[in-house]
Amino acid sequence: MTATIEFQGVDFAYQPETPVLQQVSFQIPAGQTVALVGANGSGKSTIAKLMTGLLTADQGHIFLDQEEVTATTSSKLRQRIGLVFQNPDDQIVGATVAENTAFGLENRNVPRSVMQQRVRTALDQVGMWEYRDREPGLLSGGQKQRVALASALAVTPEVLILDEATSMLDPQAKSELNQIVKRLQQQTGLTIVLITHDLEMLGIAEQVVALDNHQVAFTGTPAVLFQQDQLLTQLQLELPFSLQVQRDFAAAGVPVPDHDLNEKELIQWLTKLL
Ligand SMILES: Nc1ncnc2c1ncn2[C@@H]1O[C@H](COP(=O)(O)OP(=O)(O)O)[C@@H](O)[C@H]1O
Ligand SMILES: [Mg+2]
């Protein structure tokens, strides 16, 4: 199962005099992976909360498939969305990893056997089944985030939102979580919203929606975004390392390939060049 998300002309402000979102419109097709980027404070987490009905738009409409997210529909629609937040420690409940993962299922009249199966599947998906009897508070940050992801997956959502889920992790843990998300993308057909500054994660996205100055400043592929230097600066994003090196060579007059190189391709090209 998977779902389309649509924002139509959404305005939102916490205080009337300081608008956060103005006329924000975008569409995320079912099954697509979209990165939502923008400087700190640009309204990305606000969008995640609007999608899940934790906040209500001042103007405009938000749809999950054909159903509008409103005060009356939000609690039902929220069950179709899995959320993972930034801070690993904010998402710990329960005495064991398995209990933590089952938490979202407890109030849903899911039969015990189904619940156990879902917990098993979800923990397998993030490589944490072996840790099922461990105390979540004692895990590493990366492991906690994998358990948070398992807890989101256990309720079998149609949409998965990761809100800066890798930003507090070390490079190794970041990379592992990225690999897991990549696998989910290939194996599940979930609609995935990646709120991120992490370029490796951005690279997984099929489309990017960029927020700037309360509005959508860009929609398109990561490759097209990487060509817009000024916008990248405004969004507090850097070019991927391999692309930066490629540009520096070009600027120095070295003939470079005409497509963007990833790190592996860059190494191959440099090896040949030398
Ligand atoms: N609960 C709140 N009350 C008042 N202002 C808020 C609240 N949450 C966020 N803001 C403000 O709204 C703006 C957007 O915040 P947020 O959506 O968290 O941005 P992002 O996730 O892109 O960093 C920021 O200026 C932030 O300070
Ligand atoms: Mg945020």
Short mmCIF file of N, CA, C and O in Angstrom, two decimals, residues 140-263:
data_model
loop_
_atom_site.label_atom_id
_atom_site.label_comp_id
_atom_site.label_asym_id
_atom_site.label_seq_id
_atom_site.Cartn_x
_atom_site.Cartn_y
_atom_site.Cartn_z
N SER A 140 23.08 2.20 20.73
CA SER A 140 23.75 3.37 20.13
C SER A 140 22.70 4.24 19.43
O SER A 140 21.57 3.79 19.18
N GLY A 141 23.07 5.46 19.11
CA GLY A 141 22.16 6.38 18.42
C GLY A 141 21.63 5.80 17.12
O GLY A 141 20.43 5.87 16.83
N GLY A 142 22.51 5.19 16.35
CA GLY A 142 22.10 4.61 15.06
C GLY A 142 21.12 3.46 15.26
O GLY A 142 20.14 3.32 14.52
N GLN A 143 21.40 2.63 16.29
CA GLN A 143 20.49 1.50 16.57
C GLN A 143 19.14 2.01 17.05
O GLN A 143 18.09 1.48 16.68
N LYS A 144 19.15 3.06 17.87
CA LYS A 144 17.88 3.64 18.34
C LYS A 144 17.06 4.15 17.15
O LYS A 144 15.84 3.96 17.11
N GLN A 145 17.73 4.78 16.19
CA GLN A 145 16.99 5.27 15.02
C GLN A 145 16.44 4.12 14.20
O GLN A 145 15.35 4.22 13.63
N ARG A 146 17.18 3.01 14.14
CA ARG A 146 16.68 1.85 13.40
C ARG A 146 15.45 1.28 14.10
O ARG A 146 14.49 0.84 13.46
N VAL A 147 15.47 1.29 15.44
CA VAL A 147 14.30 0.82 16.19
C VAL A 147 13.12 1.79 15.99
O VAL A 147 11.97 1.36 15.81
N ALA A 148 13.42 3.09 15.97
CA ALA A 148 12.35 4.08 15.72
C ALA A 148 11.74 3.83 14.33
O ALA A 148 10.52 3.90 14.15
N LEU A 149 12.61 3.51 13.37
CA LEU A 149 12.12 3.21 12.02
C LEU A 149 11.27 1.93 12.03
O LEU A 149 10.19 1.88 11.42
N ALA A 150 11.72 0.92 12.76
CA ALA A 150 10.95 -0.33 12.87
C ALA A 150 9.58 -0.06 13.48
O ALA A 150 8.56 -0.61 13.03
N SER A 151 9.54 0.81 14.50
CA SER A 151 8.26 1.12 15.15
C SER A 151 7.31 1.80 14.17
O SER A 151 6.10 1.56 14.18
N ALA A 152 7.88 2.65 13.31
CA ALA A 152 7.05 3.30 12.28
C ALA A 152 6.57 2.28 11.25
O ALA A 152 5.42 2.31 10.81
N LEU A 153 7.43 1.33 10.89
CA LEU A 153 7.08 0.33 9.87
C LEU A 153 6.08 -0.70 10.38
O LEU A 153 5.29 -1.24 9.61
N ALA A 154 6.10 -0.96 11.70
CA ALA A 154 5.26 -2.01 12.27
C ALA A 154 3.77 -1.72 12.08
O ALA A 154 2.96 -2.64 12.00
N VAL A 155 3.41 -0.45 11.99
CA VAL A 155 1.99 -0.12 11.79
C VAL A 155 1.61 -0.18 10.30
O VAL A 155 0.52 0.24 9.93
N THR A 156 2.51 -0.73 9.49
CA THR A 156 2.33 -0.87 8.05
C THR A 156 1.77 0.40 7.39
O THR A 156 0.68 0.41 6.83
N PRO A 157 2.56 1.48 7.46
CA PRO A 157 2.11 2.75 6.88
C PRO A 157 2.20 2.72 5.35
O PRO A 157 2.83 1.82 4.78
N GLU A 158 1.54 3.70 4.74
CA GLU A 158 1.65 3.87 3.29
C GLU A 158 2.67 4.95 2.96
O GLU A 158 3.20 5.00 1.87
N VAL A 159 2.87 5.84 3.93
CA VAL A 159 3.82 6.93 3.76
C VAL A 159 4.79 6.89 4.94
O VAL A 159 4.39 6.69 6.08
N LEU A 160 6.08 7.07 4.63
CA LEU A 160 7.09 7.13 5.67
C LEU A 160 7.76 8.50 5.60
O LEU A 160 8.20 8.91 4.53
N ILE A 161 7.78 9.20 6.75
CA ILE A 161 8.43 10.51 6.79
C ILE A 161 9.61 10.43 7.74
O ILE A 161 9.45 10.08 8.91
N LEU A 162 10.80 10.73 7.24
CA LEU A 162 11.99 10.79 8.10
C LEU A 162 12.38 12.25 8.24
O LEU A 162 12.82 12.87 7.27
N ASP A 163 12.18 12.80 9.44
CA ASP A 163 12.46 14.23 9.66
C ASP A 163 13.84 14.39 10.27
O ASP A 163 14.01 14.27 11.47
N GLU A 164 14.83 14.66 9.42
CA GLU A 164 16.24 14.81 9.84
C GLU A 164 16.68 13.61 10.67
O GLU A 164 17.43 13.75 11.64
N ALA A 165 16.23 12.43 10.26
CA ALA A 165 16.46 11.23 11.07
C ALA A 165 17.92 10.84 11.19
O ALA A 165 18.30 10.12 12.11
N THR A 166 18.77 11.32 10.27
CA THR A 166 20.19 10.94 10.35
C THR A 166 21.06 12.06 10.91
O THR A 166 22.26 11.89 11.07
N SER A 167 20.46 13.21 11.22
CA SER A 167 21.29 14.39 11.49
C SER A 167 22.09 14.29 12.79
O SER A 167 23.10 14.96 12.95
N MET A 168 21.68 13.44 13.72
CA MET A 168 22.44 13.31 14.97
C MET A 168 23.33 12.07 14.97
O MET A 168 23.91 11.72 16.00
N LEU A 169 23.42 11.41 13.83
CA LEU A 169 24.18 10.14 13.78
C LEU A 169 25.59 10.35 13.25
O LEU A 169 25.85 11.26 12.47
N ASP A 170 26.51 9.44 13.64
CA ASP A 170 27.86 9.49 13.09
C ASP A 170 27.81 8.96 11.65
O ASP A 170 26.82 8.34 11.24
N PRO A 171 28.87 9.24 10.86
CA PRO A 171 28.85 8.91 9.43
C PRO A 171 28.50 7.45 9.15
O PRO A 171 27.73 7.16 8.22
N GLN A 172 29.05 6.55 9.96
CA GLN A 172 28.79 5.12 9.76
C GLN A 172 27.31 4.80 9.95
O GLN A 172 26.68 4.13 9.12
N ALA A 173 26.73 5.29 11.04
CA ALA A 173 25.32 5.02 11.34
C ALA A 173 24.41 5.67 10.29
O ALA A 173 23.38 5.12 9.90
N LYS A 174 24.81 6.86 9.85
CA LYS A 174 24.10 7.57 8.79
C LYS A 174 24.01 6.72 7.54
O LYS A 174 22.96 6.54 6.93
N SER A 175 25.18 6.20 7.19
CA SER A 175 25.29 5.42 5.97
C SER A 175 24.45 4.14 6.07
O SER A 175 23.77 3.75 5.12
N GLU A 176 24.44 3.51 7.25
CA GLU A 176 23.64 2.30 7.44
C GLU A 176 22.15 2.61 7.30
O GLU A 176 21.41 1.86 6.65
N LEU A 177 21.72 3.71 7.90
CA LEU A 177 20.30 4.06 7.80
C LEU A 177 19.92 4.38 6.35
O LEU A 177 18.85 3.99 5.88
N ASN A 178 20.83 5.06 5.66
CA ASN A 178 20.59 5.34 4.24
C ASN A 178 20.42 4.05 3.44
O ASN A 178 19.54 3.97 2.58
N GLN A 179 21.26 3.06 3.73
CA GLN A 179 21.16 1.78 3.03
C GLN A 179 19.81 1.12 3.30
O GLN A 179 19.19 0.55 2.41
N ILE A 180 19.36 1.21 4.55
CA ILE A 180 18.07 0.61 4.92
C ILE A 180 16.93 1.31 4.18
O ILE A 180 16.04 0.66 3.63
N VAL A 181 17.00 2.63 4.13
CA VAL A 181 15.95 3.39 3.43
C VAL A 181 15.95 3.03 1.94
O VAL A 181 14.90 2.85 1.33
N LYS A 182 17.14 2.91 1.39
CA LYS A 182 17.26 2.54 -0.02
C LYS A 182 16.60 1.18 -0.28
O LYS A 182 15.89 0.99 -1.25
N ARG A 183 16.84 0.25 0.63
CA ARG A 183 16.25 -1.08 0.49
C ARG A 183 14.72 -1.02 0.61
O ARG A 183 14.01 -1.64 -0.17
N LEU A 184 14.23 -0.24 1.55
CA LEU A 184 12.78 -0.08 1.72
C LEU A 184 12.16 0.49 0.45
O LEU A 184 11.09 0.07 0.01
N GLN A 185 12.87 1.46 -0.11
CA GLN A 185 12.42 2.11 -1.34
C GLN A 185 12.27 1.08 -2.47
O GLN A 185 11.29 1.08 -3.20
N GLN A 186 13.25 0.18 -2.55
CA GLN A 186 13.21 -0.80 -3.63
C GLN A 186 12.22 -1.93 -3.35
O GLN A 186 11.60 -2.45 -4.26
N GLN A 187 12.07 -2.29 -2.08
CA GLN A 187 11.31 -3.50 -1.77
C GLN A 187 9.86 -3.26 -1.38
O GLN A 187 9.05 -4.17 -1.44
N THR A 188 9.51 -2.04 -0.95
CA THR A 188 8.17 -1.86 -0.38
C THR A 188 7.23 -0.99 -1.21
O THR A 188 6.02 -1.08 -1.04
N GLY A 189 7.72 -0.10 -2.04
CA GLY A 189 6.83 0.79 -2.76
C GLY A 189 6.18 1.85 -1.88
O GLY A 189 5.24 2.52 -2.29
N LEU A 190 6.68 2.02 -0.64
CA LEU A 190 6.20 3.10 0.23
C LEU A 190 6.45 4.46 -0.42
O LEU A 190 7.44 4.64 -1.11
N THR A 191 5.58 5.42 -0.14
CA THR A 191 5.88 6.81 -0.44
C THR A 191 6.80 7.29 0.69
O THR A 191 6.47 7.13 1.85
N ILE A 192 7.96 7.85 0.32
CA ILE A 192 8.94 8.22 1.35
C ILE A 192 9.28 9.71 1.25
O ILE A 192 9.60 10.21 0.17
N VAL A 193 9.14 10.40 2.38
CA VAL A 193 9.49 11.82 2.43
C VAL A 193 10.74 11.96 3.30
O VAL A 193 10.72 11.61 4.48
N LEU A 194 11.82 12.43 2.69
CA LEU A 194 13.09 12.56 3.40
C LEU A 194 13.34 14.04 3.66
O LEU A 194 13.63 14.80 2.74
N ILE A 195 13.20 14.44 4.91
CA ILE A 195 13.53 15.81 5.30
C ILE A 195 14.99 15.76 5.72
O ILE A 195 15.33 15.03 6.66
N THR A 196 15.86 16.46 5.01
CA THR A 196 17.29 16.20 5.22
C THR A 196 18.20 17.31 4.74
O THR A 196 17.85 18.07 3.85
N HIS A 197 19.37 17.39 5.34
CA HIS A 197 20.49 18.17 4.80
C HIS A 197 21.58 17.23 4.31
O HIS A 197 22.62 17.69 3.84
N ASP A 198 21.38 15.96 4.49
CA ASP A 198 22.43 14.99 4.20
C ASP A 198 22.42 14.66 2.70
O ASP A 198 21.42 14.23 2.15
N LEU A 199 23.57 14.90 2.08
CA LEU A 199 23.63 14.78 0.62
C LEU A 199 23.51 13.34 0.15
O LEU A 199 22.96 13.08 -0.91
N GLU A 200 24.01 12.42 0.97
CA GLU A 200 23.90 11.01 0.58
C GLU A 200 22.42 10.62 0.55
O GLU A 200 21.94 9.96 -0.37
N MET A 201 21.69 11.08 1.56
CA MET A 201 20.27 10.78 1.61
C MET A 201 19.51 11.50 0.49
O MET A 201 18.64 10.93 -0.16
N LEU A 202 19.89 12.74 0.25
CA LEU A 202 19.28 13.49 -0.84
C LEU A 202 19.44 12.76 -2.17
O LEU A 202 18.54 12.77 -3.02
N GLY A 203 20.58 12.09 -2.30
CA GLY A 203 20.87 11.35 -3.53
C GLY A 203 19.91 10.19 -3.77
O GLY A 203 19.74 9.74 -4.90
N ILE A 204 19.26 9.69 -2.74
CA ILE A 204 18.31 8.58 -2.87
C ILE A 204 16.99 9.07 -3.46
O ILE A 204 16.22 8.31 -4.02
N ALA A 205 16.74 10.38 -3.32
CA ALA A 205 15.43 10.91 -3.73
C ALA A 205 15.26 10.96 -5.24
O ALA A 205 16.21 11.21 -5.96
N GLU A 206 14.04 10.72 -5.68
CA GLU A 206 13.73 10.85 -7.10
C GLU A 206 13.40 12.31 -7.43
O GLU A 206 13.65 12.78 -8.53
N GLN A 207 12.80 12.99 -6.48
CA GLN A 207 12.44 14.40 -6.65
C GLN A 207 12.84 15.16 -5.39
O GLN A 207 12.88 14.59 -4.31
N VAL A 208 13.07 16.45 -5.57
CA VAL A 208 13.35 17.33 -4.43
C VAL A 208 12.33 18.45 -4.43
O VAL A 208 12.01 19.01 -5.48
N VAL A 209 11.79 18.74 -3.26
CA VAL A 209 10.97 19.94 -3.07
C VAL A 209 11.76 20.83 -2.12
O VAL A 209 12.10 20.41 -1.01
N ALA A 210 12.10 22.04 -2.58
CA ALA A 210 12.93 22.93 -1.76
C ALA A 210 12.11 24.13 -1.30
O ALA A 210 11.41 24.76 -2.08
N LEU A 211 12.22 24.42 0.00
CA LEU A 211 11.51 25.57 0.59
C LEU A 211 12.46 26.73 0.79
O LEU A 211 13.56 26.54 1.30
N ASP A 212 12.02 27.90 0.40
CA ASP A 212 12.81 29.10 0.66
C ASP A 212 11.85 30.27 0.75
O ASP A 212 10.93 30.37 -0.06
N ASN A 213 12.09 31.14 1.72
CA ASN A 213 11.26 32.34 1.84
C ASN A 213 9.76 32.00 1.90
O ASN A 213 8.96 32.59 1.18
N HIS A 214 9.42 31.00 2.72
CA HIS A 214 8.03 30.56 2.98
C HIS A 214 7.36 29.83 1.81
O HIS A 214 6.20 29.47 1.90
N GLN A 215 8.11 29.67 0.70
CA GLN A 215 7.46 29.09 -0.48
C GLN A 215 8.28 27.95 -1.08
O GLN A 215 9.43 27.74 -0.71
N VAL A 216 7.67 27.24 -2.01
CA VAL A 216 8.41 26.22 -2.74
C VAL A 216 9.27 26.94 -3.78
O VAL A 216 8.76 27.59 -4.68
N ALA A 217 10.59 26.81 -3.63
CA ALA A 217 11.51 27.53 -4.51
C ALA A 217 12.00 26.65 -5.65
O ALA A 217 12.53 27.13 -6.64
N PHE A 218 11.81 25.35 -5.51
CA PHE A 218 12.32 24.41 -6.53
C PHE A 218 11.61 23.08 -6.40
O PHE A 218 11.41 22.60 -5.29
N THR A 219 11.24 22.50 -7.52
CA THR A 219 10.91 21.07 -7.55
C THR A 219 11.60 20.47 -8.76
O THR A 219 11.59 21.07 -9.84
N GLY A 220 12.22 19.35 -8.59
CA GLY A 220 12.94 18.71 -9.70
C GLY A 220 13.86 17.64 -9.15
O GLY A 220 13.81 17.33 -7.96
N THR A 221 14.70 17.10 -10.01
CA THR A 221 15.57 16.01 -9.57
C THR A 221 16.78 16.58 -8.80
O THR A 221 17.12 17.75 -8.98
N PRO A 222 17.43 15.74 -7.96
CA PRO A 222 18.64 16.20 -7.28
C PRO A 222 19.69 16.71 -8.28
O PRO A 222 20.33 17.74 -8.02
N ALA A 223 19.86 16.04 -9.42
CA ALA A 223 20.89 16.44 -10.39
C ALA A 223 20.66 17.87 -10.89
O ALA A 223 21.60 18.64 -11.03
N VAL A 224 19.40 18.22 -11.13
CA VAL A 224 19.09 19.58 -11.60
C VAL A 224 19.32 20.59 -10.47
O VAL A 224 19.87 21.67 -10.69
N LEU A 225 18.95 20.21 -9.24
CA LEU A 225 19.17 21.11 -8.09
C LEU A 225 20.66 21.42 -7.93
O LEU A 225 21.04 22.56 -7.65
N PHE A 226 21.51 20.39 -8.12
CA PHE A 226 22.95 20.57 -7.91
C PHE A 226 23.58 21.55 -8.90
O PHE A 226 24.71 21.97 -8.74
N GLN A 227 22.84 21.90 -9.96
CA GLN A 227 23.36 22.88 -10.91
C GLN A 227 23.05 24.31 -10.49
O GLN A 227 23.49 25.26 -11.13
N GLN A 228 22.24 24.47 -9.45
CA GLN A 228 21.79 25.82 -9.08
C GLN A 228 22.55 26.31 -7.85
O GLN A 228 22.07 26.21 -6.73
N ASP A 229 23.74 26.84 -8.10
CA ASP A 229 24.66 27.20 -7.02
C ASP A 229 24.06 28.14 -6.00
O ASP A 229 24.17 27.93 -4.79
N GLN A 230 23.42 29.19 -6.50
CA GLN A 230 22.91 30.21 -5.58
C GLN A 230 21.81 29.63 -4.69
O GLN A 230 21.77 29.88 -3.48
N LEU A 231 20.94 28.85 -5.30
CA LEU A 231 19.85 28.24 -4.55
C LEU A 231 20.39 27.29 -3.47
O LEU A 231 19.91 27.28 -2.34
N LEU A 232 21.42 26.52 -3.83
CA LEU A 232 22.03 25.60 -2.86
C LEU A 232 22.52 26.35 -1.63
O LEU A 232 22.33 25.91 -0.50
N THR A 233 23.14 27.50 -1.86
CA THR A 233 23.61 28.31 -0.75
C THR A 233 22.44 28.78 0.11
O THR A 233 22.47 28.68 1.33
N GLN A 234 21.39 29.26 -0.55
CA GLN A 234 20.20 29.71 0.20
C GLN A 234 19.59 28.59 1.03
O GLN A 234 19.06 28.81 2.10
N LEU A 235 19.67 27.37 0.50
CA LEU A 235 19.06 26.22 1.17
C LEU A 235 19.99 25.61 2.22
O LEU A 235 19.65 24.62 2.84
N GLN A 236 21.17 26.20 2.41
CA GLN A 236 22.19 25.66 3.31
C GLN A 236 22.61 24.25 2.92
O GLN A 236 22.84 23.39 3.76
N LEU A 237 22.70 24.02 1.60
CA LEU A 237 23.16 22.73 1.11
C LEU A 237 24.50 22.92 0.41
O LEU A 237 24.72 23.94 -0.23
N GLU A 238 25.37 21.92 0.54
CA GLU A 238 26.62 21.95 -0.21
C GLU A 238 26.51 20.96 -1.36
O GLU A 238 25.69 20.06 -1.33
N LEU A 239 27.37 21.14 -2.35
CA LEU A 239 27.44 20.14 -3.41
C LEU A 239 28.03 18.86 -2.85
O LEU A 239 28.88 18.91 -1.96
N PRO A 240 27.63 17.69 -3.40
CA PRO A 240 28.32 16.46 -3.03
C PRO A 240 29.81 16.61 -3.35
O PRO A 240 30.17 17.28 -4.31
N PHE A 241 30.66 15.99 -2.55
CA PHE A 241 32.11 16.13 -2.67
C PHE A 241 32.59 15.84 -4.10
O PHE A 241 33.38 16.60 -4.68
N SER A 242 32.11 14.73 -4.68
CA SER A 242 32.57 14.33 -6.02
C SER A 242 32.25 15.42 -7.06
O SER A 242 33.05 15.73 -7.93
N LEU A 243 31.06 16.01 -6.93
CA LEU A 243 30.66 17.06 -7.87
C LEU A 243 31.51 18.31 -7.70
O LEU A 243 31.88 18.97 -8.67
N GLN A 244 31.82 18.63 -6.45
CA GLN A 244 32.63 19.82 -6.18
C GLN A 244 34.02 19.65 -6.82
O GLN A 244 34.52 20.57 -7.47
N VAL A 245 34.60 18.46 -6.67
CA VAL A 245 35.92 18.19 -7.26
C VAL A 245 35.84 18.31 -8.78
O VAL A 245 36.68 18.95 -9.42
N GLN A 246 34.78 17.73 -9.36
CA GLN A 246 34.59 17.78 -10.81
C GLN A 246 34.51 19.24 -11.30
O GLN A 246 35.14 19.62 -12.29
N ARG A 247 33.75 20.06 -10.56
CA ARG A 247 33.61 21.48 -10.93
C ARG A 247 34.95 22.21 -10.81
O ARG A 247 35.29 23.05 -11.63
N ASP A 248 35.71 21.89 -9.74
CA ASP A 248 37.01 22.55 -9.54
C ASP A 248 37.97 22.22 -10.70
O ASP A 248 38.67 23.10 -11.17
N PHE A 249 37.94 20.95 -11.13
CA PHE A 249 38.78 20.59 -12.28
C PHE A 249 38.35 21.36 -13.52
O PHE A 249 39.18 21.91 -14.25
N ALA A 250 37.05 21.43 -13.75
CA ALA A 250 36.53 22.15 -14.93
C ALA A 250 36.96 23.61 -14.89
O ALA A 250 37.40 24.18 -15.89
N ALA A 251 36.86 24.21 -13.69
CA ALA A 251 37.22 25.63 -13.54
C ALA A 251 38.71 25.85 -13.81
O ALA A 251 39.12 26.91 -14.26
N ALA A 252 39.51 24.80 -13.53
CA ALA A 252 40.95 24.90 -13.77
C ALA A 252 41.31 24.56 -15.21
O ALA A 252 42.49 24.50 -15.57
N GLY A 253 40.31 24.32 -16.04
CA GLY A 253 40.55 24.08 -17.46
C GLY A 253 40.79 22.63 -17.84
O GLY A 253 41.13 22.33 -18.98
N VAL A 254 40.60 21.71 -16.91
CA VAL A 254 40.74 20.28 -17.22
C VAL A 254 39.44 19.79 -17.87
O VAL A 254 38.37 20.04 -17.32
N PRO A 255 39.52 19.14 -19.03
CA PRO A 255 38.27 18.62 -19.63
C PRO A 255 37.67 17.52 -18.76
O PRO A 255 38.33 16.54 -18.48
N VAL A 256 36.44 17.70 -18.31
CA VAL A 256 35.77 16.73 -17.44
C VAL A 256 34.60 16.09 -18.18
O VAL A 256 34.09 16.67 -19.13
N PRO A 257 34.19 14.89 -17.75
CA PRO A 257 33.01 14.26 -18.37
C PRO A 257 31.80 15.21 -18.29
O PRO A 257 31.72 16.02 -17.36
N ASP A 258 30.88 15.08 -19.24
CA ASP A 258 29.77 16.05 -19.27
C ASP A 258 28.59 15.64 -18.38
O ASP A 258 27.62 16.36 -18.28
N HIS A 259 28.68 14.49 -17.69
CA HIS A 259 27.63 14.16 -16.71
C HIS A 259 28.23 14.20 -15.30
O HIS A 259 29.46 14.13 -15.14
N ASP A 260 27.35 14.34 -14.31
CA ASP A 260 27.81 14.42 -12.93
C ASP A 260 28.37 13.08 -12.47
O ASP A 260 27.71 12.05 -12.62
N LEU A 261 29.55 13.10 -11.89
CA LEU A 261 30.18 11.87 -11.42
C LEU A 261 29.86 11.62 -9.95
O LEU A 261 29.86 12.57 -9.16
N ASN A 262 29.60 10.35 -9.61
CA ASN A 262 29.56 10.02 -8.18
C ASN A 262 30.99 9.68 -7.74
O ASN A 262 31.91 9.70 -8.54
N GLU A 263 31.16 9.34 -6.46
CA GLU A 263 32.53 9.18 -5.95
C GLU A 263 33.29 8.06 -6.66
O GLU A 263 34.45 8.20 -6.98
#
